[in-house]
Structures are given as structure tokens and as C-alpha cells.
PDB file of C-alpha atoms in Angstrom:
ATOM      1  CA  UNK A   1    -171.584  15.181 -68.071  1.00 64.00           C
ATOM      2  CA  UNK A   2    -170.227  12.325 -66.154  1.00 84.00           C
ATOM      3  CA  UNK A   3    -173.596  10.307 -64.312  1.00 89.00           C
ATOM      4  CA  UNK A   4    -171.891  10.988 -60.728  1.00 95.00           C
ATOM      5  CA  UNK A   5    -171.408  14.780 -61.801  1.00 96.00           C
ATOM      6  CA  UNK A   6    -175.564  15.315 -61.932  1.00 96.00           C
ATOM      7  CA  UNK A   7    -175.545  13.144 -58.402  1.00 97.00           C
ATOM      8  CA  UNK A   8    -173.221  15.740 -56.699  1.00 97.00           C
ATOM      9  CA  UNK A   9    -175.052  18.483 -58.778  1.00 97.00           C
ATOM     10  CA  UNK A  10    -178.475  17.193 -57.252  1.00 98.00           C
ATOM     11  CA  UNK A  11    -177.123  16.830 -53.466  1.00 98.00           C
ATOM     12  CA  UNK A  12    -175.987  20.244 -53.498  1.00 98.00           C
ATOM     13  CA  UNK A  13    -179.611  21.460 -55.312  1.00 98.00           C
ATOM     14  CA  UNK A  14    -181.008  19.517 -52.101  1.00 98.00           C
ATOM     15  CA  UNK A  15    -178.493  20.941 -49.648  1.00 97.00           C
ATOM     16  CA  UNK A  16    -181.836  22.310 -47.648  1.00 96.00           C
ATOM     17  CA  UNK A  17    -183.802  19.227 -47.719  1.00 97.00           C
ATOM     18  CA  UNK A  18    -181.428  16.715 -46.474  1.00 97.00           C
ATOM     19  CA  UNK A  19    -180.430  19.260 -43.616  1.00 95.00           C
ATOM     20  CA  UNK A  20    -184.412  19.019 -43.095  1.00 94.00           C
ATOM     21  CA  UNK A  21    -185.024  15.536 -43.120  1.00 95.00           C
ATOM     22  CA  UNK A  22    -181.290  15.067 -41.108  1.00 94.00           C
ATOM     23  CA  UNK A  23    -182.429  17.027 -37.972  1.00 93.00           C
ATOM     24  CA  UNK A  24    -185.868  15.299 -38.247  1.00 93.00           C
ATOM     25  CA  UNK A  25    -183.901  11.501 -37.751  1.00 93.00           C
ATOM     26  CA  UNK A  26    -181.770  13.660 -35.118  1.00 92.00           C
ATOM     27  CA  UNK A  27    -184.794  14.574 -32.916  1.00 92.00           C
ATOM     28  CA  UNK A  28    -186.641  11.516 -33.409  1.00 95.00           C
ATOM     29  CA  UNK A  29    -183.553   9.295 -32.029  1.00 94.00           C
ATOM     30  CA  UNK A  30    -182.515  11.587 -29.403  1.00 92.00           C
ATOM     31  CA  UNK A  31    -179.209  12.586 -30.816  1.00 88.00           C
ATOM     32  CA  UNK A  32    -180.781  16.174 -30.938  1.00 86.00           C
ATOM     33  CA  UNK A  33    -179.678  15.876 -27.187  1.00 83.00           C
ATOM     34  CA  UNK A  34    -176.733  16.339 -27.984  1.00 80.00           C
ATOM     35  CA  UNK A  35    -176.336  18.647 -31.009  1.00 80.00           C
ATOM     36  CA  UNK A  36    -177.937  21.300 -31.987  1.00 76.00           C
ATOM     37  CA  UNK A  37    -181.283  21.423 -33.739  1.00 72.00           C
ATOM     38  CA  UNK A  38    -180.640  24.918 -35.806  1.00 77.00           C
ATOM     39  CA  UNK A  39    -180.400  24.135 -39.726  1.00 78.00           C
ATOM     40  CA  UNK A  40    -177.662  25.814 -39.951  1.00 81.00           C
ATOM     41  CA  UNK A  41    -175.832  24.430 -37.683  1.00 82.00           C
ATOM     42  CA  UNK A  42    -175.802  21.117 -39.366  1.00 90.00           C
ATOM     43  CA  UNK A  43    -174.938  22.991 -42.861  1.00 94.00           C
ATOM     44  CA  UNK A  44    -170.982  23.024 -42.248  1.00 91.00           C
ATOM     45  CA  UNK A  45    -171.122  19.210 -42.220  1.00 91.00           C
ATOM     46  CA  UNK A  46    -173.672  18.722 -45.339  1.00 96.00           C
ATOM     47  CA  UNK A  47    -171.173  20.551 -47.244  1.00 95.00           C
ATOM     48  CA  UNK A  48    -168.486  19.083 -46.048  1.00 93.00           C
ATOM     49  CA  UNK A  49    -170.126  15.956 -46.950  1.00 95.00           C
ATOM     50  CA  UNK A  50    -170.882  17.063 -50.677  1.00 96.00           C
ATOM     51  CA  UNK A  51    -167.126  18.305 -51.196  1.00 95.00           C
ATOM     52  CA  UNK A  52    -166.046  14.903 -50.740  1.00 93.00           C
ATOM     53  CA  UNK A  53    -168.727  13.447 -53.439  1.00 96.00           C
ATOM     54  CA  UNK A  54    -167.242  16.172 -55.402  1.00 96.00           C
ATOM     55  CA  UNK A  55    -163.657  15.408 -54.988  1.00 93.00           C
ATOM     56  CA  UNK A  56    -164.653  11.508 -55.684  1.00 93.00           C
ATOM     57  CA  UNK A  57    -166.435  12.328 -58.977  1.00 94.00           C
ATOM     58  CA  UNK A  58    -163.576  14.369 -59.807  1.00 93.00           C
ATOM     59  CA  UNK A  59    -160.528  11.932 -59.075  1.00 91.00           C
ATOM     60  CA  UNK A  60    -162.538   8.590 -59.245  1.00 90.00           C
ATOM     61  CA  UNK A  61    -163.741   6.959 -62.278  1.00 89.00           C
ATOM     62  CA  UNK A  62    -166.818   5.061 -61.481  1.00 89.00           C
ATOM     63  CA  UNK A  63    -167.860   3.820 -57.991  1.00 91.00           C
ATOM     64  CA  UNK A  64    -165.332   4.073 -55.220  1.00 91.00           C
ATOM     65  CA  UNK A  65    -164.255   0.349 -54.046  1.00 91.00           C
ATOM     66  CA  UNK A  66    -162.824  -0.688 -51.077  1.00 88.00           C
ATOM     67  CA  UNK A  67    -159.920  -2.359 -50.871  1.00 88.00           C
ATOM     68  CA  UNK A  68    -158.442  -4.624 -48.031  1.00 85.00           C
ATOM     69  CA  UNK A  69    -154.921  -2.512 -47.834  1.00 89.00           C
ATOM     70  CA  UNK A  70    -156.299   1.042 -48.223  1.00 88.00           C
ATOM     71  CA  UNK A  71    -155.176   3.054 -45.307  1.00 87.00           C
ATOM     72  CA  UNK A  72    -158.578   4.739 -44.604  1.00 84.00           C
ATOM     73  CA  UNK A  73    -156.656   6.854 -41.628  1.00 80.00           C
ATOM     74  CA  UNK A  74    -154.744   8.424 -44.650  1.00 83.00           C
ATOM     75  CA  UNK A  75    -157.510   8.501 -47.576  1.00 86.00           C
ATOM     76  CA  UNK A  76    -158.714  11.187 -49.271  1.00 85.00           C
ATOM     77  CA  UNK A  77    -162.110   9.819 -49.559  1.00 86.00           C
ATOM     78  CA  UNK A  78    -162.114   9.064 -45.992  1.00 89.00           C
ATOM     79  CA  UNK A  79    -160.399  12.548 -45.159  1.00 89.00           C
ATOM     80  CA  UNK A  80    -164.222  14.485 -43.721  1.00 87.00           C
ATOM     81  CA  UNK A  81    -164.603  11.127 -41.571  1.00 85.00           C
ATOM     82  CA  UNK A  82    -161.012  10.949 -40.211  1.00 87.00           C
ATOM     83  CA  UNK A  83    -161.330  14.884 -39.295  1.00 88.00           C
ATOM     84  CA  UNK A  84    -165.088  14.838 -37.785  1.00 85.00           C
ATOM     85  CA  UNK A  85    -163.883  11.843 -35.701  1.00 84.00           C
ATOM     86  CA  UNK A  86    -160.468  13.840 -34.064  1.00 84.00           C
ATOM     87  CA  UNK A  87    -163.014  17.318 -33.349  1.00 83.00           C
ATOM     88  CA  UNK A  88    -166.085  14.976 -32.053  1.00 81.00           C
ATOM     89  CA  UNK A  89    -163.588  12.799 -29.700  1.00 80.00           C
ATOM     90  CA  UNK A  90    -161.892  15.531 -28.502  1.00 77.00           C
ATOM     91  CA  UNK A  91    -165.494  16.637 -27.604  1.00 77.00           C
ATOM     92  CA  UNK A  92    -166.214  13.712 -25.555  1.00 78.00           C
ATOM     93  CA  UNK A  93    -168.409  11.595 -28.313  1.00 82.00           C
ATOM     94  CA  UNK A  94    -168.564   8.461 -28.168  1.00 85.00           C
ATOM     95  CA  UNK A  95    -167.858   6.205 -31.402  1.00 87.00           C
ATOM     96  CA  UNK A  96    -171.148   4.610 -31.164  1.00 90.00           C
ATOM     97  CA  UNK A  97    -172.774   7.948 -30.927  1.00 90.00           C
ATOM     98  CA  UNK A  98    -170.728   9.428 -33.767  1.00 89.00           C
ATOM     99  CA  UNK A  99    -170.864   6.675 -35.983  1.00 92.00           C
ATOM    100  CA  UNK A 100    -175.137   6.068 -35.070  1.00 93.00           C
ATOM    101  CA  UNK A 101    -175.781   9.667 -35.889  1.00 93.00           C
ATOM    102  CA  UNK A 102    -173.476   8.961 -39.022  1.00 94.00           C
ATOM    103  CA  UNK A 103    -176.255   6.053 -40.249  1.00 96.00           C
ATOM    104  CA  UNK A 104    -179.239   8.816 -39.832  1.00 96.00           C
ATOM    105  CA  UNK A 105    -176.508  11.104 -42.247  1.00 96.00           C
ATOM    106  CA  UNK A 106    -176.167   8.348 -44.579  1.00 97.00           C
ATOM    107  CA  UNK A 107    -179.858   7.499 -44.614  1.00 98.00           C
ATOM    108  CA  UNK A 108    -180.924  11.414 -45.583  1.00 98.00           C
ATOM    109  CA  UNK A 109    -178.834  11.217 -48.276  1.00 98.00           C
ATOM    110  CA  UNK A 110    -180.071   7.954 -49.882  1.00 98.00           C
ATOM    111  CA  UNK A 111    -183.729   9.489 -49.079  1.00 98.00           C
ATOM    112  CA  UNK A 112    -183.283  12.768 -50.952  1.00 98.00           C
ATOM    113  CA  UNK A 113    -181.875  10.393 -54.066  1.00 98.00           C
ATOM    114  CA  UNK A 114    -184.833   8.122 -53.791  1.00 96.00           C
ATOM    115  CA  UNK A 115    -187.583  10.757 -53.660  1.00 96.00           C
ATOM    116  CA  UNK A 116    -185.960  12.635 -56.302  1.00 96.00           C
ATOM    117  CA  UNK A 117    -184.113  10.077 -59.002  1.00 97.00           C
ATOM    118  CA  UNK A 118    -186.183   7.120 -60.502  1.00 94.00           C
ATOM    119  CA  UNK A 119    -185.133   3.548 -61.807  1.00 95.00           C
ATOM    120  CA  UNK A 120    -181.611   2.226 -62.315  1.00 96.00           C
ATOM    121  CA  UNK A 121    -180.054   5.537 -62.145  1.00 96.00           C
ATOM    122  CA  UNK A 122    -181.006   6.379 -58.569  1.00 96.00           C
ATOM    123  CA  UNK A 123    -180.040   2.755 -57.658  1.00 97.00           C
ATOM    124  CA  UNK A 124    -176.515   3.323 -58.495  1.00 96.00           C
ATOM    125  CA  UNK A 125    -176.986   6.575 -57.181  1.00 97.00           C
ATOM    126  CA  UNK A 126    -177.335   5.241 -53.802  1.00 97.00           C
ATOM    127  CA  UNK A 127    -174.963   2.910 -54.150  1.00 97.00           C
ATOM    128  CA  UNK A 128    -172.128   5.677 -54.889  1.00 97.00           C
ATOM    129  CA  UNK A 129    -173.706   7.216 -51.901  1.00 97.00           C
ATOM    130  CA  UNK A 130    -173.399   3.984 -49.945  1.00 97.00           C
ATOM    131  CA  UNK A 131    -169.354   3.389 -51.182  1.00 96.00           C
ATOM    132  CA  UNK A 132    -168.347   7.147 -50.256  1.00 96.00           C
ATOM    133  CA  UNK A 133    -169.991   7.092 -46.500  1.00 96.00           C
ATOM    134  CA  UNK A 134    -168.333   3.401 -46.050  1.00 95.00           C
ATOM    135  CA  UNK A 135    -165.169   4.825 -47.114  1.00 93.00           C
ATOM    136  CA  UNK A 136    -165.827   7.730 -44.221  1.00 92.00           C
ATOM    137  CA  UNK A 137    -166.696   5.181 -41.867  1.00 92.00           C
ATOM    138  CA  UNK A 138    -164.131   3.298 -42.207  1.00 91.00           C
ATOM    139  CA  UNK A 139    -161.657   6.256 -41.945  1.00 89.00           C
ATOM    140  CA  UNK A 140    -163.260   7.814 -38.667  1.00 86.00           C
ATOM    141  CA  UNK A 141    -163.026   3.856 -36.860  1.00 87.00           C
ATOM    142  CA  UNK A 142    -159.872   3.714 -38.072  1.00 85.00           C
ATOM    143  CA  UNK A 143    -158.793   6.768 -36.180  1.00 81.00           C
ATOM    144  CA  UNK A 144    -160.890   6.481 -33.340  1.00 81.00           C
ATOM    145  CA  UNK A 145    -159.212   3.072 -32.994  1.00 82.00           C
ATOM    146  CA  UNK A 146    -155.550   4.357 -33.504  1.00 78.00           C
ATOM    147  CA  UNK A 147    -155.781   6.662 -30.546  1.00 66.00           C
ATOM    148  CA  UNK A 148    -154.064   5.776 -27.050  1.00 64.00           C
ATOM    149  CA  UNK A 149    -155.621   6.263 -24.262  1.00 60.00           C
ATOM    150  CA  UNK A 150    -152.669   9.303 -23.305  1.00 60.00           C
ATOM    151  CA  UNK A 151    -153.285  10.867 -26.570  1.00 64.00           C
ATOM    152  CA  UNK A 152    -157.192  10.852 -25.723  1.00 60.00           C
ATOM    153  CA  UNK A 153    -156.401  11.926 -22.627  1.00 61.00           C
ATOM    154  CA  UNK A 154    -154.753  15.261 -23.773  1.00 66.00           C
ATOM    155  CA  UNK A 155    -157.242  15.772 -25.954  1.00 66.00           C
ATOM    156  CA  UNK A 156    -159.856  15.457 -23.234  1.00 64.00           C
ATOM    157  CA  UNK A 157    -157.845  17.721 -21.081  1.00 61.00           C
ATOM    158  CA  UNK A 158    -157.339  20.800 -24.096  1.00 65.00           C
ATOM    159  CA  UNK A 159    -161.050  20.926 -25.020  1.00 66.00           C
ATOM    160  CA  UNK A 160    -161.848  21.130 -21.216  1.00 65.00           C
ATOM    161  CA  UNK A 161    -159.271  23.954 -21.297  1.00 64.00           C
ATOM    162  CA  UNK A 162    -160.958  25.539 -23.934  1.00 65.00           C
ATOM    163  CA  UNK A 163    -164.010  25.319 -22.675  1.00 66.00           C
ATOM    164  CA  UNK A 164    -163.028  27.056 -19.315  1.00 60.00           C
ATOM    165  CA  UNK A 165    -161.036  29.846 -21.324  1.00 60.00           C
ATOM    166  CA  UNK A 166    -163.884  30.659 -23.420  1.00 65.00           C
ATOM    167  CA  UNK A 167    -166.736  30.627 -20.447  1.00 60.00           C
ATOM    168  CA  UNK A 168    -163.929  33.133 -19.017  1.00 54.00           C
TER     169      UNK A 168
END
């Protein structure tokens, strides 16, 4: 079994205790606010999360670099950022919010590895875990950054549609 196969394996094993310890940072740094503080509904993104790990162990040998001419908007890795980034805009985030709540994501995940992996091996466990949020990161900043103010304008003006059709 590939070393990064029995990381993904253990993240999704721990699916329930890095939701845990994720709503915990949430509520303790006021970003519970704004989201919602039901388990469940953080589950969507935890395994949205995981999928990608999955889909890096699977087409990535090793520990996914960076490189200065990757276009993150159009990575695969960077895919879950890029698409949490267009729905949380569109919602009226802010990228500092987004990508602050993102560090408290990042930081459950290394947590759960620490507490449950010893030595070298959950060192460049967390390190894989470090490469695959960067790569996220640096996808959802790259589209948040893209965006014209028109274009976020629209957006703005749809989800407030939405909003009034569905309270309707």
C-alpha cells in the first residue's frame, strides 16, 4: 500500500473527529457566526476535502510540489478550493474570512494526524497535508483574484435572487 494511501485511509477513519475538533476552532474564533454549528453540516466539505487527498494519492507520486507556472485556477488539486471560493463569494464571504476559516480546516487535519500517527511518518504526513491545502489555497486566491468587480456583481445580484425566490 502506497504510505499516502493509509493517510487518506486514516482521514476518512477520522471523518467524525476532525468535523469535531473543526466546529470546536469554528466557535472558539467566531466563524460559527457565520456557519452553521451542526456536524453535519460541515460533513459535505470534510469529504470533499478527503476526495481530493484521494485523487492526489491516486494521480501523484509522492508529495504534491508547487510550481511557479501551475495555473492553480485550472488544477485539479486545487479544483475543491477554486469551487468553495465561486459558492462562498457568491454568498457574500469575504477572502479573509474564507481563507481564515480555511487555516482552522487545515489545522484539524494536521491535529487528527498528530494525535493519531507517531514519528517520521506523521511528519510527512502533515506535510502532504500541508502541500494539498496550499495547493487549495492557492487555487481559491487565484479565483477570488480573477473576478471583476461586474462579474461579482452578478453574482451578488443571483444569490440575492435566490434568496428572495426561496423565502417566497
Amino acid at each position: 500500500m502506497n504510505e499516502y494511501q493509509e493517510l487518506v485511509d486514516l482521514l476518512n477513519r477520522e471523518e467524525d473527529w476532525i468535523i469535531r475538533h473543526l466546529v470546536e476552532f469554528a466557535k472558539a474564533n467566531d466563524y460559527a457566526k457565520y456557519t452553521s454549528t451542526l456536524e453535519e453540516a460541515w460533513r459535505a466539505s470534510i469529504r470533499g476535502i478527503n476526495h481530493t487527498f484521494q485523487e492526489s494519492v491516486r494521480n501523484i507520486e509522492g508529495i504534491p510540489e508547487h510550481r511557479p507556472d501551475r495555473d492553480y485556477a485550472n488544477d485539479p488539486l486545487a479544483a475543491f478550493g477554486v469551487q468553495e471560493a465561486r459558492l462562498h463569494r457568491s454568498r457574500g464571504v469575504t477572502l479573509s474570512m474564507f481563507l481564515g476559516l480555511t487555516k482552522y480546516y487545515r489545522q484539524a487535519y494536521i491535529d487528527c494526524v498528530r494525535q493519531k500517527v507517531s514519528g517520521e511518518k506523521a511528519e510527512r504526513f502533515r506535510t502532504y497535508i500541508d502541500r494539498v491545502f496550499d495547493h487549495f489555497e492557492m487555487g481559491f486566491i487565484s479565483e477570488w483574484t480573477s473576478s471583476d468587480k461586474p462579474k461579482l456583481l452578478n453574482e451578488l445580484h443571483g444569490r440575492n435572487r435566490a434568496i428572495t425566490n426561496e423565502k417566497n
